XYZ file of C-alpha atoms in Angstrom:
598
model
C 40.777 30.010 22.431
C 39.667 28.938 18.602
C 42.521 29.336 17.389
C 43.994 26.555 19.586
C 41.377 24.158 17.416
C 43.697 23.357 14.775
C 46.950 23.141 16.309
C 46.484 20.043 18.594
C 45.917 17.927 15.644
C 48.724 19.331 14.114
C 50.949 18.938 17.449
C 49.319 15.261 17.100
C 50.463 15.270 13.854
C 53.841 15.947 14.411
C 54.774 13.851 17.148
C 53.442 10.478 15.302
C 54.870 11.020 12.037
C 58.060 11.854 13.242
C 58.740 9.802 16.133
C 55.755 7.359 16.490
C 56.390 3.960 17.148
C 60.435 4.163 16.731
C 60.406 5.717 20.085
C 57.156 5.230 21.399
C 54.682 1.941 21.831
C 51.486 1.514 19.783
C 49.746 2.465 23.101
C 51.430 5.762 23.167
C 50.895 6.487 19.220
C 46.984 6.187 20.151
C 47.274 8.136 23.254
C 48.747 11.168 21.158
C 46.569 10.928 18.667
C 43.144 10.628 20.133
C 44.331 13.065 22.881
C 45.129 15.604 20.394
C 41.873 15.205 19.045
C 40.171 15.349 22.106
C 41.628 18.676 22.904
C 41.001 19.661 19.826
C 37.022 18.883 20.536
C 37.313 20.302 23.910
C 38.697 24.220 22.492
C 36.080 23.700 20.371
C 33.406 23.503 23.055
C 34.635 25.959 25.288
C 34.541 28.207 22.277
C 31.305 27.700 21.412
C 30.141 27.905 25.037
C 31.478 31.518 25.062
C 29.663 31.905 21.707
C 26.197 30.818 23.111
C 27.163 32.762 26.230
C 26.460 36.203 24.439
C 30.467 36.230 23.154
C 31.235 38.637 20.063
C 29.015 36.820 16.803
C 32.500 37.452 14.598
C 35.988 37.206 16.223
C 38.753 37.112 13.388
C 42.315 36.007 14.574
C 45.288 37.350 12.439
C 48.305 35.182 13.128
C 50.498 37.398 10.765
C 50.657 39.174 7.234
C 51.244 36.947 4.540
C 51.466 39.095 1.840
C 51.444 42.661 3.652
C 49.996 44.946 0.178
C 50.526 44.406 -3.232
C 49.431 46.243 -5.930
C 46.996 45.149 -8.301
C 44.514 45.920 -11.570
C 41.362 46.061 -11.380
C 38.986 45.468 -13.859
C 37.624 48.437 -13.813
C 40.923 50.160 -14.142
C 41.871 51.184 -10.818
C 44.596 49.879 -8.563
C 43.678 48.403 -5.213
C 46.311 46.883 -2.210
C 45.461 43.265 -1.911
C 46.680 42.336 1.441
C 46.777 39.093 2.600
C 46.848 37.523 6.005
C 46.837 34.184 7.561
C 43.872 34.682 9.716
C 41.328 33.031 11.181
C 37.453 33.532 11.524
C 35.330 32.454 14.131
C 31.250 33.018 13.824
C 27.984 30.351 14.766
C 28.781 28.467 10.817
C 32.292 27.950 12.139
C 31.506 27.194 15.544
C 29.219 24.384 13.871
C 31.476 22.574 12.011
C 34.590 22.975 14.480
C 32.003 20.676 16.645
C 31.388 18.304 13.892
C 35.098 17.718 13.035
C 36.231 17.865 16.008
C 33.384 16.074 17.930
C 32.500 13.286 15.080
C 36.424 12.946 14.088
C 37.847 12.297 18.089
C 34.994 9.562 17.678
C 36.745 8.378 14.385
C 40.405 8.246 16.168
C 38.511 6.350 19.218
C 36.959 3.970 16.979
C 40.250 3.606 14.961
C 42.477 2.097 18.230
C 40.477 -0.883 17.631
C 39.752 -1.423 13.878
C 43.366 -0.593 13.420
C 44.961 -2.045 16.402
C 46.929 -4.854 14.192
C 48.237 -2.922 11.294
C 51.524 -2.675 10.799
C 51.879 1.407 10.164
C 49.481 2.527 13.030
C 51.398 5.603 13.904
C 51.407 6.395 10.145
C 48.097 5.847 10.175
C 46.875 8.047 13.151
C 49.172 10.810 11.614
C 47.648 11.263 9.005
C 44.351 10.918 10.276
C 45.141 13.983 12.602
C 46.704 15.761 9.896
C 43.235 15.492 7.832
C 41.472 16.723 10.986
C 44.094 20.062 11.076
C 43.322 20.358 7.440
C 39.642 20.516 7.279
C 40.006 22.594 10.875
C 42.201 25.390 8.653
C 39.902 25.168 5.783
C 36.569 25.982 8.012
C 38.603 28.873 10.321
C 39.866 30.568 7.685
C 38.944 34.090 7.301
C 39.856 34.746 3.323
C 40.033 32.130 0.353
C 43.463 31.612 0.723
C 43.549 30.546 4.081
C 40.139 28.218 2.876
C 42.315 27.268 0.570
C 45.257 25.905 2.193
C 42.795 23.435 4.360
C 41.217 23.020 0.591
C 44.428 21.645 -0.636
C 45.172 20.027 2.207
C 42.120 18.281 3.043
C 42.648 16.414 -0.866
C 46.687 15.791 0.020
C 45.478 13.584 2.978
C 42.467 11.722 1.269
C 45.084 10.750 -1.360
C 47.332 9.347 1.621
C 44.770 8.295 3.530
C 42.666 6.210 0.607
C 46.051 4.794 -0.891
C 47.541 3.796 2.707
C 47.154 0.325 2.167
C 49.553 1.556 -1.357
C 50.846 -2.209 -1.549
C 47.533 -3.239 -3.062
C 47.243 -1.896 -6.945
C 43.104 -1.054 -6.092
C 44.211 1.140 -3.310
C 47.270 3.134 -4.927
C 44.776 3.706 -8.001
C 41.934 4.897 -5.864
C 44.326 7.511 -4.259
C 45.908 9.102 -7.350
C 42.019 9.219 -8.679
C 40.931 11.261 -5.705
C 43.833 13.179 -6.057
C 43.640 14.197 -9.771
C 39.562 14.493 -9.909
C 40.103 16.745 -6.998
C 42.338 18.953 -9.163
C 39.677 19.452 -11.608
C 37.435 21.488 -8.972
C 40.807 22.550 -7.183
C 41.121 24.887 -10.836
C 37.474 26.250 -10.752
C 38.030 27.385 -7.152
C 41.499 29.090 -8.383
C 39.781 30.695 -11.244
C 36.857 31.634 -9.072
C 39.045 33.677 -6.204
C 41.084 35.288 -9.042
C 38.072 36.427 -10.355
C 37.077 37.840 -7.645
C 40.769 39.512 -7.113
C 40.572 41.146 -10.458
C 37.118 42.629 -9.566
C 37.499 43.449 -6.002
C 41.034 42.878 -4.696
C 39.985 41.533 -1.955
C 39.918 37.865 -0.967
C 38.289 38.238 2.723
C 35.236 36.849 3.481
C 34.226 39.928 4.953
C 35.453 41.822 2.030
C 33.462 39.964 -0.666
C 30.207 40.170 1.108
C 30.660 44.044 2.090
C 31.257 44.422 -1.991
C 28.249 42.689 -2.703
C 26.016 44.451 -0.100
C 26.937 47.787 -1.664
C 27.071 46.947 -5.082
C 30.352 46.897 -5.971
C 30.124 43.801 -7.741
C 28.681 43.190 -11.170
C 26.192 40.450 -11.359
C 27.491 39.130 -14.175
C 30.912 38.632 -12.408
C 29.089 37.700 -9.240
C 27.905 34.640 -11.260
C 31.031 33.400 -13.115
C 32.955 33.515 -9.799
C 30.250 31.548 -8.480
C 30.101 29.088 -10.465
C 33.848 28.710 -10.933
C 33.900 28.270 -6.792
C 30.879 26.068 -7.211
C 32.592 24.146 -9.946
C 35.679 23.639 -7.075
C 32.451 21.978 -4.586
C 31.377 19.709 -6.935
C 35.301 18.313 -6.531
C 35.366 18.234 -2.604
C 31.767 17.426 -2.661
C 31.882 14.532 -4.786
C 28.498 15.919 -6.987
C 27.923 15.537 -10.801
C 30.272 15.834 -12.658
C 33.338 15.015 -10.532
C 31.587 12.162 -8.111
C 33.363 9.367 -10.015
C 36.688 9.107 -6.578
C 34.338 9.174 -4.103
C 32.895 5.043 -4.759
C 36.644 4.243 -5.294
C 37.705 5.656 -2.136
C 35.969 2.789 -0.152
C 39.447 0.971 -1.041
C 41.205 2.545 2.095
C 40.399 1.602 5.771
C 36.816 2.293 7.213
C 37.821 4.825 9.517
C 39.138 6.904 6.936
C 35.702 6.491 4.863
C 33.681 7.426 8.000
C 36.370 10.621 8.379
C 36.451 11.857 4.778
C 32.202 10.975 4.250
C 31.012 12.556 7.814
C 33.558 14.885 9.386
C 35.657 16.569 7.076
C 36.154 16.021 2.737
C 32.760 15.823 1.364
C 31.663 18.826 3.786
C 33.979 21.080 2.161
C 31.828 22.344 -0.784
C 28.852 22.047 0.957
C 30.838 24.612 3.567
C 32.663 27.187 1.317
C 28.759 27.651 -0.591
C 27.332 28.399 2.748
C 30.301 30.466 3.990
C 30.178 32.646 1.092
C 26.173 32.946 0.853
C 26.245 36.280 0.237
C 27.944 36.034 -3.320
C 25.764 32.990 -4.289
C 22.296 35.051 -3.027
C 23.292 37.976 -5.224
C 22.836 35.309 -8.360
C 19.977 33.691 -9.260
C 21.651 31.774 -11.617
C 24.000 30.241 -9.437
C 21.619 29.243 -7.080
C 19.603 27.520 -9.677
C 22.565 25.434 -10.852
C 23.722 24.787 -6.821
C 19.742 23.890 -6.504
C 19.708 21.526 -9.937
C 22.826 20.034 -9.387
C 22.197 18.821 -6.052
C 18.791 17.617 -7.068
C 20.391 15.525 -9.885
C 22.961 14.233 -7.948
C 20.609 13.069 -5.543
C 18.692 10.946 -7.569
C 21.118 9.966 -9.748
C 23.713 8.146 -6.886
C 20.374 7.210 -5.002
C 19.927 4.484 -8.236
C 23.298 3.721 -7.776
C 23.598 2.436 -4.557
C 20.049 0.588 -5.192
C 22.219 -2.336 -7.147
C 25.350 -2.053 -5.085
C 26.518 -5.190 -3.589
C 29.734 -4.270 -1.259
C 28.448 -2.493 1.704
C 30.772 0.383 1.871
C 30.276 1.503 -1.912
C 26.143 1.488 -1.119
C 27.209 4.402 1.704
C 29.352 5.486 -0.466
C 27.102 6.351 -3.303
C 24.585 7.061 -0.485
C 27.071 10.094 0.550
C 26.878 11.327 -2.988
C 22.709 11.509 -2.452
C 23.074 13.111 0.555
C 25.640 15.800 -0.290
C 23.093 16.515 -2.936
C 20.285 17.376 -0.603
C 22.338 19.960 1.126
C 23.235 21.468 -2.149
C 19.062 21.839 -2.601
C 18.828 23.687 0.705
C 22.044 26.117 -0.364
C 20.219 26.412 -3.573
C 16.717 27.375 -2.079
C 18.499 30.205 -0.044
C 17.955 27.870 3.065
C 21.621 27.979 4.336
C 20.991 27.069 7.652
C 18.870 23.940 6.375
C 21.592 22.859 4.453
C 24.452 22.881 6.941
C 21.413 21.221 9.481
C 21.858 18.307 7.367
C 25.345 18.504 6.881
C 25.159 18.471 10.919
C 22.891 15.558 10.831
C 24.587 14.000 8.450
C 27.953 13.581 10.104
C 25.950 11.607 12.770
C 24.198 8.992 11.001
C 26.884 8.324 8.220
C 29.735 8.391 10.704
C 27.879 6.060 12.583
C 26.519 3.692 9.352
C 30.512 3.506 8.080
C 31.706 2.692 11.741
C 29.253 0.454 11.825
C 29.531 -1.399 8.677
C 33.507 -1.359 10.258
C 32.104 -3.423 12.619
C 30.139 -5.908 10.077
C 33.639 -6.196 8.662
C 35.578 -6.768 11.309
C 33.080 -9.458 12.510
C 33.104 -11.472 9.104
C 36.840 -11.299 9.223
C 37.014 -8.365 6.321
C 33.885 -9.536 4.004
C 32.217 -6.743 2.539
C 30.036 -8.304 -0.085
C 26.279 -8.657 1.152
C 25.416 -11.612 -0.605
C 28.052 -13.002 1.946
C 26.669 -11.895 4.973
C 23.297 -12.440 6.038
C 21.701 -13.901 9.614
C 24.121 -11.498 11.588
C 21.195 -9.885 13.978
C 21.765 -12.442 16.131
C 25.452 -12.663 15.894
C 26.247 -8.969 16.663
C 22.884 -7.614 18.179
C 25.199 -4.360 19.562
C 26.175 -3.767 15.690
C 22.585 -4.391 14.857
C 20.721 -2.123 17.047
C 23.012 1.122 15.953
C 23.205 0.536 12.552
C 19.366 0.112 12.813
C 19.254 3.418 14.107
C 21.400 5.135 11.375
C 18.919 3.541 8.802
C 16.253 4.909 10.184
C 17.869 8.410 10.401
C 19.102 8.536 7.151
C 15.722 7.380 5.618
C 13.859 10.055 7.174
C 11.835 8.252 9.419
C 9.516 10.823 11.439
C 11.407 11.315 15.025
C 15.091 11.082 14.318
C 17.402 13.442 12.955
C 17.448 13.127 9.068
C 13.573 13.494 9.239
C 14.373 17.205 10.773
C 16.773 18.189 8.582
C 15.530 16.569 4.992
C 12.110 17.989 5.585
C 12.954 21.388 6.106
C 15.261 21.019 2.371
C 12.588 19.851 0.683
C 10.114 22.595 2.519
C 12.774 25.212 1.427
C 12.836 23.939 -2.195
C 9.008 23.992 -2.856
C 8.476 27.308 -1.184
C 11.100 28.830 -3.198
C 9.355 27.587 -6.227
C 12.009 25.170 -7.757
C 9.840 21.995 -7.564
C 11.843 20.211 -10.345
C 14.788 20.336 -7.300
C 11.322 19.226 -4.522
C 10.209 16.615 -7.093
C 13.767 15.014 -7.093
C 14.524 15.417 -3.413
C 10.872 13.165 -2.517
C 12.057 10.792 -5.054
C 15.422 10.310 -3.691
C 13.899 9.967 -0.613
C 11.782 7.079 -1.339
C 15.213 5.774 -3.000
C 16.870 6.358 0.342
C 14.919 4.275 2.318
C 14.630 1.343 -0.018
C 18.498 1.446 -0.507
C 19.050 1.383 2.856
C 17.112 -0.538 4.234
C 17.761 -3.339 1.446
C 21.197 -3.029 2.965
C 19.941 -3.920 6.313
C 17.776 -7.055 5.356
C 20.874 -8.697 3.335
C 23.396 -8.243 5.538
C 21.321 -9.090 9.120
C 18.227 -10.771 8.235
C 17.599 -14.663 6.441
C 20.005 -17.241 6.771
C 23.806 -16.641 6.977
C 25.338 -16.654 3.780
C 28.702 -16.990 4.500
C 30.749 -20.157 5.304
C 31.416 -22.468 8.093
C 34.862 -21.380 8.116
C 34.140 -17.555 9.069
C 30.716 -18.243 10.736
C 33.164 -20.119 13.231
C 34.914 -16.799 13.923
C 31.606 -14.400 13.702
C 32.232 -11.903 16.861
C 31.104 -8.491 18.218
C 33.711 -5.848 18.186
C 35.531 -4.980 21.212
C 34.190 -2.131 23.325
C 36.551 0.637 21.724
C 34.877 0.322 18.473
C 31.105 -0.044 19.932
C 31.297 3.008 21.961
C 31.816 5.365 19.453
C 28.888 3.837 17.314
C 26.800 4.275 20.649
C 27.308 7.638 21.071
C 26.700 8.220 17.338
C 23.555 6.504 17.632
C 22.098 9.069 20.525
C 23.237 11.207 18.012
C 21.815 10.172 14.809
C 18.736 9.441 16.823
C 17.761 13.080 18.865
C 20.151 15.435 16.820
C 17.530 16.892 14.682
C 15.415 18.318 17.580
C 18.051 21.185 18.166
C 16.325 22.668 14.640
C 12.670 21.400 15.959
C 10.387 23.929 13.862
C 7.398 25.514 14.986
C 5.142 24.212 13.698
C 5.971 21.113 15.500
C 6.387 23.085 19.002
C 9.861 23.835 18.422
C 12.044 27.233 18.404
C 13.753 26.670 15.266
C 17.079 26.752 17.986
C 20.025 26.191 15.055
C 18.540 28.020 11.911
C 18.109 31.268 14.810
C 21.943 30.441 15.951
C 23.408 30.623 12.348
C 21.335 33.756 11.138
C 24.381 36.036 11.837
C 26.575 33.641 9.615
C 24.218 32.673 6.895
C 21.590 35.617 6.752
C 18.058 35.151 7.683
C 15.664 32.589 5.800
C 11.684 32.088 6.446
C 9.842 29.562 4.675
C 6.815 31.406 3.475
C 4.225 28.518 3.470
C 0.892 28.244 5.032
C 0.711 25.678 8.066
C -1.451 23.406 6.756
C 1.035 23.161 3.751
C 4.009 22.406 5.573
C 2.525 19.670 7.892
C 1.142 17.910 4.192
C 4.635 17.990 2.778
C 5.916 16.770 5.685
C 2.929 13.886 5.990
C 4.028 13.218 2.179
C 7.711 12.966 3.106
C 7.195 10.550 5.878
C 4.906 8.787 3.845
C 7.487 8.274 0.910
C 10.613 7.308 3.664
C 8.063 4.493 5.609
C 7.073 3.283 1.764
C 10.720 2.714 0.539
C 11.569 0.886 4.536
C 7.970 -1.003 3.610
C 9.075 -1.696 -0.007
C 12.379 -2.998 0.828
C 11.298 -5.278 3.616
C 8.591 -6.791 1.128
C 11.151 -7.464 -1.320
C 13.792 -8.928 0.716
C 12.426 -10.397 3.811
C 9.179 -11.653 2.848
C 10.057 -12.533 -1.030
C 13.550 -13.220 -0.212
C 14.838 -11.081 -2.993
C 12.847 -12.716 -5.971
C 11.792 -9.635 -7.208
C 14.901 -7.900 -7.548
C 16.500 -10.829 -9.732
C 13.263 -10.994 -11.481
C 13.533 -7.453 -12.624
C 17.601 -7.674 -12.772
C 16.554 -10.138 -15.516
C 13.500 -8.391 -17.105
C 15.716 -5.227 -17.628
C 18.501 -6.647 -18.435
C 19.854 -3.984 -20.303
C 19.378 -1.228 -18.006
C 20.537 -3.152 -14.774
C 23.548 -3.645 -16.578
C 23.670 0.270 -17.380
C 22.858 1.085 -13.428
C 25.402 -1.564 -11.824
C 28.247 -0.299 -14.223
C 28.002 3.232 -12.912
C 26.481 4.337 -15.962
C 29.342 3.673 -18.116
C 30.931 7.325 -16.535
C 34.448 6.268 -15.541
C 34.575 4.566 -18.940
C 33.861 7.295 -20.476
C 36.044 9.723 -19.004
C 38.437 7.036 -19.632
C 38.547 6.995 -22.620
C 37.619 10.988 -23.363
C 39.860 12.694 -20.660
C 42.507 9.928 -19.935
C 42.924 8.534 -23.709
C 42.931 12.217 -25.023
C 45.781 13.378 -22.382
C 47.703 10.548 -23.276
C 47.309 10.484 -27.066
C 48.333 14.731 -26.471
C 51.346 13.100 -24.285
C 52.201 11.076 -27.412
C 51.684 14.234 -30.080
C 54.079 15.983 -27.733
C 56.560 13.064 -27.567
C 56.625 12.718 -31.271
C 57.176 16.649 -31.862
C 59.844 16.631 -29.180
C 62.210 13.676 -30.779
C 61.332 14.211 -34.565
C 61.036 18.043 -34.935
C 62.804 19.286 -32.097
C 65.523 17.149 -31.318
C 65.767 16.135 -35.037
C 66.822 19.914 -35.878
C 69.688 19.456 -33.354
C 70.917 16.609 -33.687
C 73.624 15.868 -35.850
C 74.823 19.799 -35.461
């Protein structure tokens, strides 16, 4: 039944980019599209339902041999018979995130028969949306690297067509090719990484790599370069320091696509591979320090980011960044299961804050700057009320579903003794909540900011689009109780159901410790929502321009992305092209100048 996940979407797929609207209507094109998804969702289910129902923990699938035995080298001398087939895996990790793309993406194609219902290339559109769902669907089933790695590559082909689909508009075509060649960059550390791993093992199974490292077969020297050549390859997908800089950009193609690539299926991928191959990043210390650090950095770092951020789909955006971090601090602790929680968790509330903020857009007629918005409580109370709820999720308010899954990262971090990685996470949490929130007093609290001419056509979306955000909300809101810990009265449900995929983890700390980190992370989340409401509901936003102007200097830093893209501009870009211009030189002058003539 699993295997039947991925090839709806791809049947979906098919059918819209090749026939589409030419021979069907716009009603059919959305018909095939978000009925492939939905029986994409519903194999999923019935999968997992066998799964829960006591079905075998690891089923692998092999559709055929794709490269049947070929001899190769090993580094220690020997010869071993890589084989190669296009198989698929199915285990509780990949029953997870099946749900999630599946689940949170047939939301996303719902959603999209609205927001997209006047566009010109709608069955382009939905193609390729369902195309990026049979992407990230092979890359999560696969059973060996180079299955992961065909959904890897595939997965960044659609974000490039899917961020540049509006390619008439310069902003748009740019933001595309950017993803596209940033992604490359990781796409070489994950190629380096799996040959690595070829030359010591000549294997590229999942199963294979973790049986080498459970019986030693694997240097831990090696272990750790392959490691952190794969990691190197999440940091791409990922969006983490230092290949973050597409991710902002991205907001330049339609919000359905953010909400797809940022909850169900891009950013997920590196957070996913780490996890999938936990036992090679457990067997070095080093790596996980650097998975641990890294996240922890990034965290903070896009957290400050989206604190100065005036369009409303860049602040998620940078607040995807953050987020992605905090997994990356569970994977790093050795809590796998805490971080793919929040990657769970996640999905819910930022699917549901882009769809929303869809819906913000679509009311104001396409505005997305905040200082435009403004008085819209009133004007689209259904909008309101969910994205209120996806605040509160994602800034860890005690009771809903990012409290659940944040606390038990930071939990994971301090008991494994990296508290540089805890110290960072609490920080970025008070960040979180001020960001957000900040986000939610400009654009529905005060006065309307906008003018006559659009308040005139303010309106709520049409059902289509508020559904999904409804059911995203229940989501967002009781999610987190399916990983209820103990010490709260729960059974720890989802860490217990992934333990087969992603090894057992116990947070040794006393109980009185864990309730007082969790006190202190509640404490932080309520102080940022507390902070932000004092600053731009009672003093209207005087304080922020008052310190915009006091720090001049450094707000200037902060709202220019730290000067990063420039940089690489002018390092990376400028020194290909001046090497393009070496090379032209030496072709016309030395080469052709020897020739020519003769």
């Amino acid at each position: 039944m699993f295997a039947l996940i991925p090839l709806f979407p791809l049947l979906g797929a098919a059918v819209n980019g090749l026939a589409g609207i030419r021979f069907f209507g716009r009603r059919a094109v959305g018909a095939v599209a978000v009925g492939a998804a939905g029986l994409s969702f519903a194999a999923a289910l019935a999968s997992f339902a066998g799964l829960v129902r006591g079905g075998e923990p690891v089923v692998v699938k092999t559709l055929f041999s794709w490269l049947p035995g070929s001899l190769v080298r090993l580094s220690s001398g020997g010869l071993a018979s890589l084989r190669i087939d296009l198989a698929f895996r199915y285990d509780s990790l990949a029953a997870v995130m099946t749900l999630v793309v599946t689940g949170v993406g047939l939301l996303i194609h719902i959603y999209s028969l609205g927001y997209m219902a006047k566009d010109r290339s709608y069955a382009r559109f939905f193609a390729y949306l369902n195309l990026f769902t049979f992407a990230m669907l092979v890359l999560v089933l696969g059973a060996n690297l180079a299955v992961m790695f065909i959904g890897w590559e595939g997965v960044g082909l659609c974000s490039y067509l899917l961020i540049g689909f509006w390619f008439t508009k310069d902003s748009a075509a740019s933001a595309g090719k950017k993803a596209f060649l940033t992604n490359r960059v990781g796409d070489f550390g994950f190629l380096l990484g799996t040959g690595l791993l070829v030359y010591a093992l000549g294997t590229v199974d999942i199963a294979g790599i973790a049986a080498a490292v459970g019986s030693g077969a694997l240097a831990k020297g090696t272990a750790t370069a392959a490691a952190l050549l794969l990691f190197l390859g999440a940091t791409g997908k990922s969006a983490q320091i230092p290949l973050y800089t597409w991710l902002p950009d991205a907001m330049e193609g339609p919000t359905p696509v953010s909400a797809l690539i940022h909850a169900a299926t891009m950013v997920t991928a590196g957070v996913y591979m780490v996890a999938r191959l936990h036992d090679l990043f457990s067997f070095s210390g080093t790596a996980l320090v650097v998975v641990a650090l890294t996240g922890a950095l990034t965290a903070v770092y896009a957290a400050t980011m989206a604190l100065v951020q005036t369009d409303i789909k860049r602040v998620l955006a940078y607040s995807t960044i953050s987020q992605i971090g905090y997994m990356f601090i569970g994977l790093g602790a050795g809590a796998y299961a805490a971080g793919v929680f929040h990657l769970m968790t996640h999905a819910f509330f930022k699917g549901l804050l882009f769809l929303a903020a869809g819906s913000v857009i679509h009311a104001l007629s396409g505005e997305q700057d905040m200082r435009r918005m403004g008085g819209l409580r009133a004007r689209v109370p259904r909008t309101y009320r969910v994205f209120l709820v996806g605040a509160l999720a994602i800034a860890g308010v005690p009771g809903l579903s990012g409290f659940f899954s944040k606390d038990e990262i930071l939990a994971a971090a301090f008991a494994s003794g990296n508290y540089v990685a805890w110290g960072l996470g609490l920080a970025g949490a008070g960040l979180t909540a001020f960001y957000i929130f900040r986000l939610i007093f400009l654009t529905f609290s005060g006065e309307p900011r906008f003018s006559s001419e659009t308040a005139a056509h303010v309106h709520e979306s049409p059902r289509v689009m508020l559904v999904p955000l409804e059911i995203l909300a229940v989501l967002a809101a009781v999610g987190g109780f399916v990983g209820l810990p103990p010490i709260l009265g729960g059974g720890a449900w989802f860490g217990r159901f992934l333990e087969s995929s992603t090894g057992h983890h116990e947070i040794h700390l006393a109980a009185s410790a864990e309730l007082r980190l969790m006190a202190l992370s509640a404490a932080v989340a309520l102080a940022g929502v507390f902070a932000a409401r004092a600053v731009y509901v009672t003093r209207r936003g005087e304080p922020a321009r008052r310190a915009a102007e006091r720090f001049k200097g450094l707000y200037r830093v902060v709202s220019n992305k730290y000067f990063v893209d420039e940089f690489y501009g002018k390092v990376f870009v400028g020194g290909v092209l001046a090497l393009g211009r070496v090379a032209d030189w030496l072709d016309r002058r030395i080469v052709d100048g020897l020739v020519d003539g003769v």
